Coordinates of C-alpha atoms in Angstrom, one line a residue:
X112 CA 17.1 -12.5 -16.1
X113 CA 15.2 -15.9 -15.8
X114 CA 18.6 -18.0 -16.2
X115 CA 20.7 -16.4 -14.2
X116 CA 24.4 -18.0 -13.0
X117 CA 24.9 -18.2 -9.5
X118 CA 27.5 -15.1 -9.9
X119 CA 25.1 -13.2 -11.4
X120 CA 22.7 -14.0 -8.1
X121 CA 25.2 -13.4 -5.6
X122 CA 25.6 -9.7 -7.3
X123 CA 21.8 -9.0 -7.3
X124 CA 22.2 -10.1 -4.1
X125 CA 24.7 -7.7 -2.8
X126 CA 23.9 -5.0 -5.2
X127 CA 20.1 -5.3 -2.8
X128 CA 21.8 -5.3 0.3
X129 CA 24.1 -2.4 -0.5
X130 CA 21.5 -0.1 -1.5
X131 CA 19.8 -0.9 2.0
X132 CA 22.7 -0.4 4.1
X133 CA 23.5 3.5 2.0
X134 CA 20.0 4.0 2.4
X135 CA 20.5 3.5 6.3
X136 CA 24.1 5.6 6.0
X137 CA 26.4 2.7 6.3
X138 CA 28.6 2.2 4.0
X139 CA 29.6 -1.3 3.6
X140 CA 33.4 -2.5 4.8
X141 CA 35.4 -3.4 1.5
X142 CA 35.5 -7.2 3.5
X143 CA 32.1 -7.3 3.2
X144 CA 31.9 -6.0 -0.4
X145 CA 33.6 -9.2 -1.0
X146 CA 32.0 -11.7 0.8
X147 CA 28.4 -10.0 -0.5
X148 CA 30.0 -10.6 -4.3
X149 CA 30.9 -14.0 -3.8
X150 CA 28.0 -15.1 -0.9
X151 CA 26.3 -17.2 -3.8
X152 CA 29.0 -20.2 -3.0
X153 CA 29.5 -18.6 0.3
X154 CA 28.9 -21.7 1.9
X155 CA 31.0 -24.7 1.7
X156 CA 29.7 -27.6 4.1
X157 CA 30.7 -30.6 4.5
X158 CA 28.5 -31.7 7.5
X159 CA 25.1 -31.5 7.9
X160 CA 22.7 -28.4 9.7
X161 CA 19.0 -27.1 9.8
X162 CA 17.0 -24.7 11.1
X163 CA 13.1 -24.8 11.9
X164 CA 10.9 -21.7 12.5
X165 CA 8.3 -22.9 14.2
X166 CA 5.7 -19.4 14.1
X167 CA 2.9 -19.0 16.4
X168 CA 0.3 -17.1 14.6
X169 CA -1.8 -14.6 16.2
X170 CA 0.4 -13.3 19.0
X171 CA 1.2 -15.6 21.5
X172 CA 0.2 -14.9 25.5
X173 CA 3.7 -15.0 26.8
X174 CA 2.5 -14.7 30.6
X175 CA 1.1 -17.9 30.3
X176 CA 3.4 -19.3 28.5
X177 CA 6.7 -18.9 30.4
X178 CA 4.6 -18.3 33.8
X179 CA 6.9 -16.5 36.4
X180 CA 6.8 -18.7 39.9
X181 CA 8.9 -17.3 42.5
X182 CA 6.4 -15.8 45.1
X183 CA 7.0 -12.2 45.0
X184 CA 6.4 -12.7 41.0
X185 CA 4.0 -15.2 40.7
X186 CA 1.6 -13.2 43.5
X187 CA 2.1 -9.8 41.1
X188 CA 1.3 -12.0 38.4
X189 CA -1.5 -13.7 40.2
X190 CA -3.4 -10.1 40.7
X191 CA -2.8 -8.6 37.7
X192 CA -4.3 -10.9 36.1
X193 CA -6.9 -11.8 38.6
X194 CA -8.0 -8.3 39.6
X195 CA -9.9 -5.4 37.6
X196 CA -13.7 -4.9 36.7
X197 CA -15.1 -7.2 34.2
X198 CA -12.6 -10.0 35.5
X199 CA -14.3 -13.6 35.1
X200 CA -13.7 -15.7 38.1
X201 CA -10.8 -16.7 38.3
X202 CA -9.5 -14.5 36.2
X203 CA -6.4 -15.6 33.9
X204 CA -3.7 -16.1 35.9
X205 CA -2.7 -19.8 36.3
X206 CA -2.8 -21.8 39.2
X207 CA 0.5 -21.6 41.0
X208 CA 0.2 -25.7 42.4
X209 CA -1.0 -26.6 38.6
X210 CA 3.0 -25.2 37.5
X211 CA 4.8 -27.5 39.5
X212 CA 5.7 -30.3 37.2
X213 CA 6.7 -27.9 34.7
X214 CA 9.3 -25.4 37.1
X215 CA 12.2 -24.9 35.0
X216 CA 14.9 -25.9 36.7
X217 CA 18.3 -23.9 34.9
X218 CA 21.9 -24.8 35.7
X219 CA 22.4 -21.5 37.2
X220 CA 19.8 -19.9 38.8
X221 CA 18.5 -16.7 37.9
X222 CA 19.4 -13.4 39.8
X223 CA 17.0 -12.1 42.7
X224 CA 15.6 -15.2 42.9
X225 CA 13.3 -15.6 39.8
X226 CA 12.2 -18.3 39.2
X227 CA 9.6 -19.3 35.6
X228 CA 7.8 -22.6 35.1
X229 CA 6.1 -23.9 31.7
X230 CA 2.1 -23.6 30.8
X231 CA 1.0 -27.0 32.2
X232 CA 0.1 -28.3 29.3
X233 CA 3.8 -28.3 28.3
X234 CA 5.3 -30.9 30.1
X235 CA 7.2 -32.0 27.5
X236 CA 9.2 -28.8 26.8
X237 CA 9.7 -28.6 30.5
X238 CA 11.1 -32.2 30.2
X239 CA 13.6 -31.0 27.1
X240 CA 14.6 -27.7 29.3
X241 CA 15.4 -29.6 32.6
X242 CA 17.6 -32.1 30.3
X243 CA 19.2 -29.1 28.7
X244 CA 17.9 -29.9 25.1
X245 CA 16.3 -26.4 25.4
X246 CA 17.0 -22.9 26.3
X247 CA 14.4 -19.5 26.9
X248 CA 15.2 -16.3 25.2
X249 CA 13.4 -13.7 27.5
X250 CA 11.7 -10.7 25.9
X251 CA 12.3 -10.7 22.4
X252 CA 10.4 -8.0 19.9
X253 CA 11.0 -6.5 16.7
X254 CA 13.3 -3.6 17.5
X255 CA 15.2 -0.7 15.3
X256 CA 17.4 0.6 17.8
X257 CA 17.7 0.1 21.2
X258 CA 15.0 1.6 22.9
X259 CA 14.5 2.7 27.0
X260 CA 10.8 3.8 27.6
X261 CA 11.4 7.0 27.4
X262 CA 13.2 7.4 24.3
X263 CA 10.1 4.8 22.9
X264 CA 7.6 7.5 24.5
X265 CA 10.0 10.2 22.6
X266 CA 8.4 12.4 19.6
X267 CA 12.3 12.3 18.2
X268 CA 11.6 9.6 15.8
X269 CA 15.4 10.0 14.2
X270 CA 17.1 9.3 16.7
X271 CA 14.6 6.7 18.2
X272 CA 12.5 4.7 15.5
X273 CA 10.1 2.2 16.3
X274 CA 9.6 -0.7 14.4
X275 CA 6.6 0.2 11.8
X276 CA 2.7 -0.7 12.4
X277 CA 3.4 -1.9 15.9
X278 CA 0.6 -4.2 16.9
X279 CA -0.5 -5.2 13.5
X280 CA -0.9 -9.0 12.9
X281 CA -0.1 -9.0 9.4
X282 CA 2.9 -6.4 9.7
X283 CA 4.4 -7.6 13.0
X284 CA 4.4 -11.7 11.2
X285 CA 6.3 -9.8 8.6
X286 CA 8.7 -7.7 10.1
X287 CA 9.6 -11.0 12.3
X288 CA 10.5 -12.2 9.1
X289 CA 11.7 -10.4 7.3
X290 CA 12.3 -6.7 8.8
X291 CA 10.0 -4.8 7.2
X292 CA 5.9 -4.8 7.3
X293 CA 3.7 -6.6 5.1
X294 CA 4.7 -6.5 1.5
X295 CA 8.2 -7.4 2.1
X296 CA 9.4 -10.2 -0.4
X297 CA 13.0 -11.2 1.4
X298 CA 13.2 -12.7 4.5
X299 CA 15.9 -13.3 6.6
X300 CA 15.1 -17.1 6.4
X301 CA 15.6 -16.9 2.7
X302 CA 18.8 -14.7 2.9
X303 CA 20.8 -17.5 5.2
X304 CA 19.7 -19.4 2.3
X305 CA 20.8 -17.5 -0.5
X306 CA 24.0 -18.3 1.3
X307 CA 23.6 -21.9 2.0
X308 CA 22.6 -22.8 -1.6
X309 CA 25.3 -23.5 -3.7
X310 CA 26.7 -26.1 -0.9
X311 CA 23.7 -28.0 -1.7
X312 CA 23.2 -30.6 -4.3
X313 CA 20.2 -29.1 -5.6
X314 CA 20.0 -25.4 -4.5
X315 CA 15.7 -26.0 -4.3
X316 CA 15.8 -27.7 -1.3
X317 CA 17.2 -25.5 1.1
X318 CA 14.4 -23.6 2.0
X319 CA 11.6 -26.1 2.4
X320 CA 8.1 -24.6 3.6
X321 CA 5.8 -27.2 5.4
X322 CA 3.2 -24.4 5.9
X323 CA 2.4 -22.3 3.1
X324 CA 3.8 -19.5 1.8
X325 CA 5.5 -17.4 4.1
X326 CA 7.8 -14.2 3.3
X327 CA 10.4 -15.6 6.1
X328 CA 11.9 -18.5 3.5
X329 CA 12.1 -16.2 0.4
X330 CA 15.7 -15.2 -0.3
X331 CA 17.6 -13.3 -3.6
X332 CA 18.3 -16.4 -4.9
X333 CA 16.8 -18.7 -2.7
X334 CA 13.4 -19.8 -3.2
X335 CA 10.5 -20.8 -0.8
X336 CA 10.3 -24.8 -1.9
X337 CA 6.5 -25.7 -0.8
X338 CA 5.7 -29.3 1.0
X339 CA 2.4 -30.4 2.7
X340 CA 2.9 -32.7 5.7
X341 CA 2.1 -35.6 3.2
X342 CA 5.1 -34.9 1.0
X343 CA 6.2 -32.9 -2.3
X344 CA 2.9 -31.4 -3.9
X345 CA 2.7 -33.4 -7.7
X346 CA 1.3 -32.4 -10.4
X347 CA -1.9 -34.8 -10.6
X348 CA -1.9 -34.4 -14.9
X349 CA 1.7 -35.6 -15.4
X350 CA 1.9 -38.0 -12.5
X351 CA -1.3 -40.2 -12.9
X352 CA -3.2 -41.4 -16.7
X353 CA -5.2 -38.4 -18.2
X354 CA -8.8 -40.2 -19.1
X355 CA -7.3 -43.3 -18.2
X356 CA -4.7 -42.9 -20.9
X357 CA -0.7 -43.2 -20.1
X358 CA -0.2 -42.0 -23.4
X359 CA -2.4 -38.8 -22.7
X360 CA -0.5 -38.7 -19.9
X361 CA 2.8 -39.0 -22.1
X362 CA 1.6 -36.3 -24.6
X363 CA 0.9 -33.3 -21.7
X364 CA 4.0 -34.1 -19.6
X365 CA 6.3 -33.2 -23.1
X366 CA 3.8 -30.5 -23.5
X367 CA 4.4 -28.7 -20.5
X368 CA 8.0 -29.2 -20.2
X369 CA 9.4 -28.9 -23.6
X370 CA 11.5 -25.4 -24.8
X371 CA 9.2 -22.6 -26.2
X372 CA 10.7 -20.0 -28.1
X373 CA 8.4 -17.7 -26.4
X374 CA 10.3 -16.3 -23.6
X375 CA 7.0 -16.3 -20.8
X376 CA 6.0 -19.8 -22.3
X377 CA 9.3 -21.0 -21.9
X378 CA 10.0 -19.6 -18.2
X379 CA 6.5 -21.5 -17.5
X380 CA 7.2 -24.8 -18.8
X381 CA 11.1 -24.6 -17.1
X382 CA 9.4 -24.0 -14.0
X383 CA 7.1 -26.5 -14.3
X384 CA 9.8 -29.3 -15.4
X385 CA 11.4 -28.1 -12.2
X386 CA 8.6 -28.6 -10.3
X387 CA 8.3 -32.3 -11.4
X388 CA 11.9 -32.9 -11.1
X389 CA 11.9 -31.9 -7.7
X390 CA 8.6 -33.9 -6.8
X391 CA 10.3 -37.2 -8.0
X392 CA 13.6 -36.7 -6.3
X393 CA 11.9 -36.1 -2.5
X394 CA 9.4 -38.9 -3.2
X395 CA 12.0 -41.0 -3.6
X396 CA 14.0 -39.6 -0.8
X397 CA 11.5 -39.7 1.5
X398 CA 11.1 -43.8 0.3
X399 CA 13.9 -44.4 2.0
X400 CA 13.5 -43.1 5.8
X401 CA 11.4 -44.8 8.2
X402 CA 10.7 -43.1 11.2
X403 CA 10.2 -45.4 14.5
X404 CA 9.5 -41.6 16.9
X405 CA 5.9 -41.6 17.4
X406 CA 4.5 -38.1 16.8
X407 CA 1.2 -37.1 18.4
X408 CA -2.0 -37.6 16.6
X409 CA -4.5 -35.0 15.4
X410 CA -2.0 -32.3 15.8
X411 CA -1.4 -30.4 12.5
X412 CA 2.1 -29.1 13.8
X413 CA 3.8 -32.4 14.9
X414 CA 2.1 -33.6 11.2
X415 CA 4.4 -30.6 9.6
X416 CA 7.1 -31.4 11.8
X417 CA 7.3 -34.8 11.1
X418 CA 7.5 -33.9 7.3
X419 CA 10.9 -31.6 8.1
X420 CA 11.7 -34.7 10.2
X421 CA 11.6 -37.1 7.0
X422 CA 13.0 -34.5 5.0
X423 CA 16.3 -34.4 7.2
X424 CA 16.4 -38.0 6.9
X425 CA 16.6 -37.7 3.1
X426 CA 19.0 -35.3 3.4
X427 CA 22.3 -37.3 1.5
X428 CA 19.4 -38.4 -1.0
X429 CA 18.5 -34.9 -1.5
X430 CA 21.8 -33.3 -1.2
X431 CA 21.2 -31.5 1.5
X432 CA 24.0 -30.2 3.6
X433 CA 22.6 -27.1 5.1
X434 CA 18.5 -26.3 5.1
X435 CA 16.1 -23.8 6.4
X436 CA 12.5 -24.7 7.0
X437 CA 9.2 -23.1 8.4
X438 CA 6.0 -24.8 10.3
X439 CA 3.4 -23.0 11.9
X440 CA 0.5 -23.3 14.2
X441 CA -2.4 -21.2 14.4
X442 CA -5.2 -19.8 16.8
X443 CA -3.6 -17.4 19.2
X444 CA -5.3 -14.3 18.9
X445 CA -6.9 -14.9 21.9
X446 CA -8.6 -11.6 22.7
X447 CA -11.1 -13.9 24.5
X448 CA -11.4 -17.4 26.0
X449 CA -7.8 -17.8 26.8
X450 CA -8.2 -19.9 29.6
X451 CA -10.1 -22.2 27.7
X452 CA -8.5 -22.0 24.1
X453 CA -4.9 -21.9 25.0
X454 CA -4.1 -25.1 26.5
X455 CA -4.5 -27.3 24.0
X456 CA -2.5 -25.1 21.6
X457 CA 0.8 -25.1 23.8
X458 CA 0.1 -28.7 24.8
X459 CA 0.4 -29.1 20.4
X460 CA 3.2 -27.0 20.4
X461 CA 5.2 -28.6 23.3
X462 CA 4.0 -32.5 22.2
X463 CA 4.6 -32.1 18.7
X464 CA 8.6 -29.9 19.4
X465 CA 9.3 -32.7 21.7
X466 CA 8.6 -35.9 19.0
X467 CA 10.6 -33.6 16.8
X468 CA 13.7 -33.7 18.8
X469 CA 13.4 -37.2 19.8
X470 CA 13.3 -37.6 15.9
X471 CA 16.1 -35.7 15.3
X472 CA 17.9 -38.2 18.2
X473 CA 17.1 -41.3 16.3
X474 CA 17.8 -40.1 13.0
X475 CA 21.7 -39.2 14.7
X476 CA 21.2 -35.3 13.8
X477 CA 20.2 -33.8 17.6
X478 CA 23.5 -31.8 17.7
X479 CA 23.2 -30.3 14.0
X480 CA 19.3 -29.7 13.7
X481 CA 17.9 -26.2 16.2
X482 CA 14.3 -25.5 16.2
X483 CA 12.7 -22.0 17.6
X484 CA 9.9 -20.2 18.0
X485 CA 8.5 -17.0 16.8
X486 CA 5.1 -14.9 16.8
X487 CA 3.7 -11.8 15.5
X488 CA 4.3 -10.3 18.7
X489 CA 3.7 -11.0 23.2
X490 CA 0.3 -9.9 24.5
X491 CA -1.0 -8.0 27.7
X492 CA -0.1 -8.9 30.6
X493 CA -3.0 -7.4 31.8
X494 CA -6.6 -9.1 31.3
X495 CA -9.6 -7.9 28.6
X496 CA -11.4 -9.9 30.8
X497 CA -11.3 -13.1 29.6
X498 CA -8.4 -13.0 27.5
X499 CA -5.6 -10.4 26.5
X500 CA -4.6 -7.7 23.2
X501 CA -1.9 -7.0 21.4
X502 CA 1.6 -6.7 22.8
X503 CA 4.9 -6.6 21.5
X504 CA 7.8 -8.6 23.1
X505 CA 7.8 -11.9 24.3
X506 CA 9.1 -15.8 25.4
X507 CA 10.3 -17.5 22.9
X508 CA 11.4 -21.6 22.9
X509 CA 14.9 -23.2 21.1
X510 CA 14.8 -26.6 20.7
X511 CA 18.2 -28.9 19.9
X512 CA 21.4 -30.6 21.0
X513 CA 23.7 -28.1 20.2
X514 CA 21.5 -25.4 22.7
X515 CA 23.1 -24.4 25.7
X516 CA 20.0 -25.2 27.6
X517 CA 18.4 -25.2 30.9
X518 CA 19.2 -21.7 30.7
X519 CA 17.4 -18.3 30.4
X520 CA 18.8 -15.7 28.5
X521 CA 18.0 -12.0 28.2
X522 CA 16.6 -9.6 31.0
X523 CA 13.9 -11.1 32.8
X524 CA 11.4 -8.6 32.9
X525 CA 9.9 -6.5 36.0
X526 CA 6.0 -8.2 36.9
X527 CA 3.8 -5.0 36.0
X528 CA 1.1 -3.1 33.5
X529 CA 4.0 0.2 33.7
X530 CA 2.1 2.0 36.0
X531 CA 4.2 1.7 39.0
X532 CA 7.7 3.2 40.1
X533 CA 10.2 3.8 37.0
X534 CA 12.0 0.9 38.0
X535 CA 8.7 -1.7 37.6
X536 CA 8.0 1.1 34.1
X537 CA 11.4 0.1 32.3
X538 CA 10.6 -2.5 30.1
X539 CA 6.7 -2.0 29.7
X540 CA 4.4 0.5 27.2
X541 CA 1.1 0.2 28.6
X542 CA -1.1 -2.8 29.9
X543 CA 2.0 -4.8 31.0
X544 CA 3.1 -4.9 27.2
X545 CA 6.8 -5.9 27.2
X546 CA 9.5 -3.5 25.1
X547 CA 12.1 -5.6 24.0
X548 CA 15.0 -5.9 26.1
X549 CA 16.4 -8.4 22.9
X550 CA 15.6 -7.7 19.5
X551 CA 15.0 -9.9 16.8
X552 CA 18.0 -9.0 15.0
X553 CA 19.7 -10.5 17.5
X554 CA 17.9 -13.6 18.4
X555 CA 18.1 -14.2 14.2
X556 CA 21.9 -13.8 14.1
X557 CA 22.5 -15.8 17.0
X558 CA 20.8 -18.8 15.2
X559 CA 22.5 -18.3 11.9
X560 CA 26.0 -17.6 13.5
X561 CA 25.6 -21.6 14.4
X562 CA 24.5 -22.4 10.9
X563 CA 27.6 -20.9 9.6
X564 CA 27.0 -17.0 8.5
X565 CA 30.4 -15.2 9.1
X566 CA 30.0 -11.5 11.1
X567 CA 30.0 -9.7 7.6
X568 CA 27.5 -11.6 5.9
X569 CA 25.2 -10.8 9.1
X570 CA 24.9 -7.2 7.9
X571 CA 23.8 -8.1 4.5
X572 CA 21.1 -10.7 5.8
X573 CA 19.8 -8.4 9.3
X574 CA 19.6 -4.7 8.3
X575 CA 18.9 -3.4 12.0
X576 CA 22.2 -5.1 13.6
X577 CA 24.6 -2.8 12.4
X578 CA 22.8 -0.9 15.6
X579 CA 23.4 -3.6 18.2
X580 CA 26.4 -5.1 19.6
X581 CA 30.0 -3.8 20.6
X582 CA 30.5 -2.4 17.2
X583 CA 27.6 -0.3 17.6
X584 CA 28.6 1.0 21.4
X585 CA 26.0 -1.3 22.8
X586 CA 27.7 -4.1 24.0
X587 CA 24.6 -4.5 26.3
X588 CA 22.7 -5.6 23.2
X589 CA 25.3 -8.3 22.1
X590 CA 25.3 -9.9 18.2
X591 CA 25.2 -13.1 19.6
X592 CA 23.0 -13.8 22.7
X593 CA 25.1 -17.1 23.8
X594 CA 22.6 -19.8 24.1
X595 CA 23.7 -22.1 21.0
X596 CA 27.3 -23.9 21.5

């Protein structure tokens, strides 16, 4: 099992994916029985793309995020999150004349006269969205089925599932991810790269991590290759003299790559000549790319994004001709002190995503590289009292030259906790917690519709789509949500 031929990937592959679509009771087309058996060389580039999760942990506050600014909204706003007994001063809510160098100004404007602006600490995204290097996806949440807030509110579970452990940290990071709650070892990162692999020189390097582990970048076939935002991880013992002695050095290096005739021993030491291999051939890749971008300073997610930055610099050195990576900041469980916490993690977020695509400008890759966001889930729009709980859908940021941008996109939702009429009730489950109006689904096979997946590899990579789109009878919930040309 541990030496594997691509063919013999690209079946486990599709043998996985077929047992989760009978499970579901879809059997799969005989067109995509084909593509699934062959999906290990699937991909046959010839120019150059990436994707970049960048993932919010902790639930990001979307109301202050993507602020709503039109009057009527922004007053709503304004007393929801102003108002109520054990409010601090103040409140939340934002000040309306501290949003106006960051008003988002789209092509075309939205209906009914809505209007959004940027947290102020992100000027820079504002900047990138007014240029249109950058689009907003309104309201998107994990979502089985398409869902009205009744039929969420229904006990007939069948017919109208819910997305498992909603409003867990831990489950909600994963099912963003990967579908399914923690434990999942797939994610849909990983499977776009179970497709892209065999295109590239050396299949390691087209998931590349700059955060950790992370179930997102795990594929079939594809695995999760781990960076820190100094470079590839060595290992110390074979790199550097043992006791001062190259010839120690010499001695543990054949040790622990030569063939064992135990099978475990011999897995071990293959992995571990792999892992050296591959720490060689991005040091020396990442030799040859200077960077003249300057990327902010004491900010550990422009550090990681810099590192993918370098890494698609390297990219003929490497190989590389399509590539899937993940960053992340942390810090947004703000159930408290959001006023005074959250600033200076959106003003990271939008600082560092903005050197990044002025990096991808100077390195001639703008149009072919498309960052976006993601989090475990939206927050309250209503106030805790000095900061908000658990939600479930939310804003979410994409970053690149080939965005259709200065655009929103998606159903801007109603300015309410759900407690007024049915209209204002829609789209919200209690305490101004958003229901999806987009799922991720969606939002994930928008992005890799771009990179390259065909419609019936989508099935194989996004379980829950097979229930969205025209196909489906829900041509309201489209496959591909338009903002990436």
């Amino acid at each position: 099992m541990h030496n594997q031929q691509p063919d013999n990937q690209g079946r486990r592959a599709f043998l996985r994916r077929s047992a989760q679509l009978a499970l579901s009771g879809t059997a799969l087309p005989f067109a995509l029985n084909l593509a699934a058996i062959g999906e290990a060389a699937a991909f046959d580039a010839t120019d150059y793309k990436a994707l970049v999760c960048v993932f919010f942990y902790g639930g990001n506050d979307y109301a202050n995020t993507v602020v709503t600014y039109d009057d009527e909204s922004y007053n709503l706003y304004s007393a929801i999150r102003r108002g109520g007994a054990g409010q601090t001063a103040g409140g939340i809510a934002l000040a309306k004349s501290a949003l106006a160098p960051t008003l988002l100004n789209p092509f075309a404007p939205l209906a009914g006269g809505r209007q959004y602006a940027l947290h102020p600490a992100m000027t820079g995204m504002a900047n990138l969205f007014n240029a249109g290097h950058a689009a907003v996806q309104l309201n998107v949440g994990p979502l089985v089925v398409p869902l009205t807030k009744a039929q969420y509110s229904s006990s007939d579970r069948a017919n109208y599932p819910r997305p498992p452990k909603l409003f867990s940290h831990n489950d909600q990071q994963s099912i963003w991810q990967s579908s399914s709650p923690e434990g999942s070892t797939i994610g849909w990162g990983g499977n776009i790269g179970d497709l892209a692999m065999a295109g590239n020189g050396n299949s390691l390097f087209t998931c590349i991590n700059v955060t950790g582990n992370a179930v997102f970048l795990s594929g079939d076939s594809a695995l999760s290759y781990q960076v820190s935002p100094g470079g590839a991880v060595a290992i110390n013992a074979v790199k550097n003299n043992v006791y001062g002695s190259s010839a120690v050095k010499a001695a543990l290096a054949t040790l622990v790559q030569q063939p064992r005739t135990h099978v475990l021993e011999n897995e071990c030491n293959r992995v571990t000549a792999r892992a050296i291999g591959a720490e060689t051939q991005i040091t020396s890749g990442l030799a040859g790319v200077s960077l003249g971008t300057g990327f902010p300073a004491s900010n550990s997610l422009a550090d990681q994004l810099k590192m993918v930055a370098r890494l698609i610099g390297a990219r003929n050195a490497l190989g590389a001709k399509r590539q899937v990576f993940m960053v992340s900041i942390g810090g947004f469980d703000l159930h408290d002190n959001l006023i005074a916490q959250h600033p200076a993690l959106l003003g990271k977020v939008s600082d560092a995503m903005t050197a990044f695509y002025n990096a991808t400008v100077e390195l001639g890759v703008a149009n072919h590289v498309t960052a976006f966001t993601a989090s475990d889930f939206g927050r309250t729009l209503a106030s805790n009292g000095d900061g908000t709980d658990h939600g479930w859908g939310s804003h979410h940021l994409v970053v690149g030259g080939a965005v259709r941008g200065a655009a929103f996109y998606g159903t801007p939702p109603p300015v309410s906790v759900g407690s007024t009429a049915a209209a204002q009730d829609q789209w919200h489950v209690g305490q101004g917690r958003l229901l999806p109006s987009t799922a991720v689904d969606q939002y994930a096979a928008t992005l890799a519709t771009w990179f390259g997946v065909t419609d019936p590899e989508l099935a194989g990579i996004l379980p829950n789509l097979r229930r969205f789109g025209v196909a489906a009878g829900r041509p309201d919930y489209p496959t591909n949500l338009g903002f990436m040309g």
